Amino acid sequence: MKTDDVIVKKSKTHGKGIFAVRDFKKDEIVLHLDFTHTLSKEVFKKLSKRNKMRVSFINNKYIAMQSPESYMNHSCEANTLVKDFNDIAIVNIKKGEEITTNYFRDVCGLNFICKCKSKNCKKIIKI
Ligand SMILES: [Zn+2]
């Protein structure tokens, strides 16, 4: 996994987050995601809410996110999108910006309060 282009540090919105170490152009791959750690539905159900936030539901599988992608925060105006096992920039991202994704698409069975502070924030994310 290539991780040189992002770093994990304290986020203004949700604890820790991932930040760009360089500029990314729209459609560029920001992160290659490690989707090899699958969980059964039974195991997923027993996780704490905090740990569930680190699990994505993709292609009908529960996948435990690994570092650094497990630190990726939700934003209602996300700057990346998960597609084909990669996290892809959907806008130009500048060095130092936080990398965010829209959990709505891929996290299963969780409601949470969003603090992304974007203009279009949905506040309570129901999935
Ligand atoms: Zn939001």
mmCIF file of C-alpha atoms and ligand atoms in Angstrom:
data_model
loop_
_atom_site.group_PDB
_atom_site.id
_atom_site.type_symbol
_atom_site.label_atom_id
_atom_site.label_comp_id
_atom_site.label_asym_id
_atom_site.label_seq_id
_atom_site.Cartn_x
_atom_site.Cartn_y
_atom_site.Cartn_z
ATOM 1 C CA MET A 1 0.000 0.000 0.000
ATOM 2 C CA LYS A 2 1.282 3.432 -0.905
ATOM 3 C CA THR A 3 0.971 5.797 2.021
ATOM 4 C CA ASP A 4 3.637 8.404 1.330
ATOM 5 C CA ASP A 5 1.182 10.883 -0.124
ATOM 6 C CA VAL A 6 -0.961 11.249 2.991
ATOM 7 C CA ILE A 7 -0.364 11.569 6.726
ATOM 8 C CA VAL A 8 -2.544 10.892 9.750
ATOM 9 C CA LYS A 9 -2.828 13.781 12.188
ATOM 10 C CA LYS A 10 -5.312 15.553 14.420
ATOM 11 C CA SER A 11 -8.390 16.731 12.540
ATOM 12 C CA LYS A 12 -10.414 19.853 13.297
ATOM 13 C CA THR A 13 -13.651 17.939 12.903
ATOM 14 C CA HIS A 14 -13.428 14.322 14.092
ATOM 15 C CA GLY A 15 -10.383 13.296 16.160
ATOM 16 C CA LYS A 16 -7.717 12.110 13.784
ATOM 17 C CA GLY A 17 -7.893 12.433 10.033
ATOM 18 C CA ILE A 18 -5.888 11.896 6.871
ATOM 19 C CA PHE A 19 -4.212 14.855 5.195
ATOM 20 C CA ALA A 20 -2.685 15.322 1.763
ATOM 21 C CA VAL A 21 1.115 15.650 1.732
ATOM 22 C CA ARG A 22 1.019 16.861 -1.871
ATOM 23 C CA ASP A 23 -1.515 18.243 -4.349
ATOM 24 C CA PHE A 24 -3.854 15.740 -5.984
ATOM 25 C CA LYS A 25 -5.642 16.328 -9.266
ATOM 26 C CA LYS A 26 -9.269 15.375 -9.770
ATOM 27 C CA ASP A 27 -9.585 11.652 -10.677
ATOM 28 C CA GLU A 28 -6.169 10.849 -9.225
ATOM 29 C CA ILE A 29 -5.854 7.915 -6.819
ATOM 30 C CA VAL A 30 -5.258 9.255 -3.314
ATOM 31 C CA LEU A 31 -5.096 5.918 -1.498
ATOM 32 C CA HIS A 32 -5.023 2.280 -2.449
ATOM 33 C CA LEU A 33 -7.358 0.618 0.017
ATOM 34 C CA ASP A 34 -6.601 -2.640 1.755
ATOM 35 C CA PHE A 35 -9.816 -4.650 1.527
ATOM 36 C CA THR A 36 -8.397 -7.991 2.582
ATOM 37 C CA HIS A 37 -9.618 -7.891 6.195
ATOM 38 C CA THR A 38 -13.189 -9.093 5.817
ATOM 39 C CA LEU A 39 -15.523 -9.725 8.759
ATOM 40 C CA SER A 40 -18.583 -11.917 9.041
ATOM 41 C CA LYS A 41 -21.915 -10.256 9.749
ATOM 42 C CA GLU A 42 -21.936 -11.896 13.200
ATOM 43 C CA VAL A 43 -18.541 -10.435 14.101
ATOM 44 C CA PHE A 44 -19.540 -7.010 12.746
ATOM 45 C CA LYS A 45 -22.703 -6.943 14.887
ATOM 46 C CA LYS A 46 -20.695 -7.522 18.065
ATOM 47 C CA LEU A 47 -18.318 -4.614 17.473
ATOM 48 C CA SER A 48 -18.616 -1.382 19.436
ATOM 49 C CA LYS A 49 -20.040 1.586 17.553
ATOM 50 C CA ARG A 50 -16.571 3.119 17.415
ATOM 51 C CA ASN A 51 -15.143 0.018 15.795
ATOM 52 C CA LYS A 52 -18.101 -0.261 13.432
ATOM 53 C CA MET A 53 -17.155 3.167 12.108
ATOM 54 C CA ARG A 54 -13.946 1.585 10.880
ATOM 55 C CA VAL A 55 -15.800 -1.018 8.826
ATOM 56 C CA SER A 56 -17.047 -0.491 5.295
ATOM 57 C CA PHE A 57 -19.735 -2.484 3.545
ATOM 58 C CA ILE A 58 -18.529 -2.956 0.006
ATOM 59 C CA ASN A 59 -19.519 -5.594 -2.534
ATOM 60 C CA ASN A 60 -21.683 -7.270 0.136
ATOM 61 C CA LYS A 61 -18.717 -7.699 2.444
ATOM 62 C CA TYR A 62 -17.890 -6.123 5.786
ATOM 63 C CA ILE A 63 -14.332 -4.905 5.536
ATOM 64 C CA ALA A 64 -12.245 -3.737 8.481
ATOM 65 C CA MET A 65 -10.336 -0.693 7.296
ATOM 66 C CA GLN A 66 -6.622 -0.640 7.955
ATOM 67 C CA SER A 67 -4.420 2.353 8.702
ATOM 68 C CA PRO A 68 -4.247 4.959 7.269
ATOM 69 C CA GLU A 69 -7.648 4.652 5.554
ATOM 70 C CA SER A 70 -9.326 3.760 8.866
ATOM 71 C CA TYR A 71 -8.665 7.381 9.900
ATOM 72 C CA MET A 72 -10.501 8.825 6.932
ATOM 73 C CA ASN A 73 -13.336 11.058 8.069
ATOM 74 C CA HIS A 74 -16.767 11.521 6.615
ATOM 75 C CA SER A 75 -17.749 14.816 5.050
ATOM 76 C CA CYS A 76 -21.040 15.732 3.450
ATOM 77 C CA GLU A 77 -18.870 17.520 0.884
ATOM 78 C CA ALA A 78 -16.249 14.811 0.561
ATOM 79 C CA ASN A 79 -13.253 15.346 -1.696
ATOM 80 C CA THR A 80 -12.753 11.645 -2.494
ATOM 81 C CA LEU A 81 -14.853 8.662 -3.500
ATOM 82 C CA VAL A 82 -14.162 4.964 -3.006
ATOM 83 C CA LYS A 83 -14.146 3.158 -6.325
ATOM 84 C CA ASP A 84 -12.599 -0.158 -7.360
ATOM 85 C CA PHE A 85 -10.563 -0.537 -4.163
ATOM 86 C CA ASN A 86 -9.100 2.929 -4.473
ATOM 87 C CA ASP A 87 -9.920 6.239 -2.921
ATOM 88 C CA ILE A 88 -10.130 8.702 -5.776
ATOM 89 C CA ALA A 89 -10.075 12.513 -5.724
ATOM 90 C CA ILE A 90 -13.364 13.967 -6.990
ATOM 91 C CA VAL A 91 -12.026 17.528 -6.883
ATOM 92 C CA ASN A 92 -8.530 19.001 -6.941
ATOM 93 C CA ILE A 93 -7.066 18.581 -3.465
ATOM 94 C CA LYS A 94 -4.358 20.893 -2.164
ATOM 95 C CA LYS A 95 -1.420 19.892 -0.026
ATOM 96 C CA GLY A 96 -2.454 20.076 3.639
ATOM 97 C CA GLU A 97 -6.174 19.542 3.035
ATOM 98 C CA GLU A 98 -7.990 16.827 4.915
ATOM 99 C CA ILE A 99 -8.987 13.816 2.809
ATOM 100 C CA THR A 100 -12.648 12.983 3.365
ATOM 101 C CA THR A 101 -15.103 10.549 1.912
ATOM 102 C CA ASN A 102 -18.856 10.148 2.022
ATOM 103 C CA TYR A 103 -19.581 7.258 4.388
ATOM 104 C CA PHE A 104 -23.163 7.247 3.229
ATOM 105 C CA ARG A 105 -22.123 5.126 0.300
ATOM 106 C CA ASP A 106 -20.289 2.407 2.080
ATOM 107 C CA VAL A 107 -20.816 2.119 5.832
ATOM 108 C CA CYS A 108 -23.658 -0.119 6.838
ATOM 109 C CA GLY A 109 -26.200 0.112 9.622
ATOM 110 C CA LEU A 110 -24.914 3.140 11.528
ATOM 111 C CA ASN A 111 -26.281 6.538 12.348
ATOM 112 C CA PHE A 112 -23.877 9.203 13.491
ATOM 113 C CA ILE A 113 -23.707 12.928 14.022
ATOM 114 C CA CYS A 114 -21.644 14.696 11.407
ATOM 115 C CA LYS A 115 -19.439 17.636 12.353
ATOM 116 C CA CYS A 116 -17.936 18.286 8.942
ATOM 117 C CA LYS A 117 -19.174 21.928 9.068
ATOM 118 C CA SER A 118 -19.807 21.995 5.325
ATOM 119 C CA LYS A 119 -22.604 24.181 3.990
ATOM 120 C CA ASN A 120 -24.622 21.154 2.960
ATOM 121 C CA CYS A 121 -23.994 19.123 6.112
ATOM 122 C CA LYS A 122 -26.780 16.657 6.794
ATOM 123 C CA LYS A 123 -25.913 16.736 10.557
ATOM 124 C CA ILE A 124 -27.316 13.308 11.346
ATOM 125 C CA ILE A 125 -26.156 10.701 8.895
ATOM 126 C CA LYS A 126 -28.603 7.836 8.643
ATOM 127 C CA ILE A 127 -27.293 4.861 6.782
HETATM 128 ZN ZN ZN B 1 -21.618 16.796 7.429
#
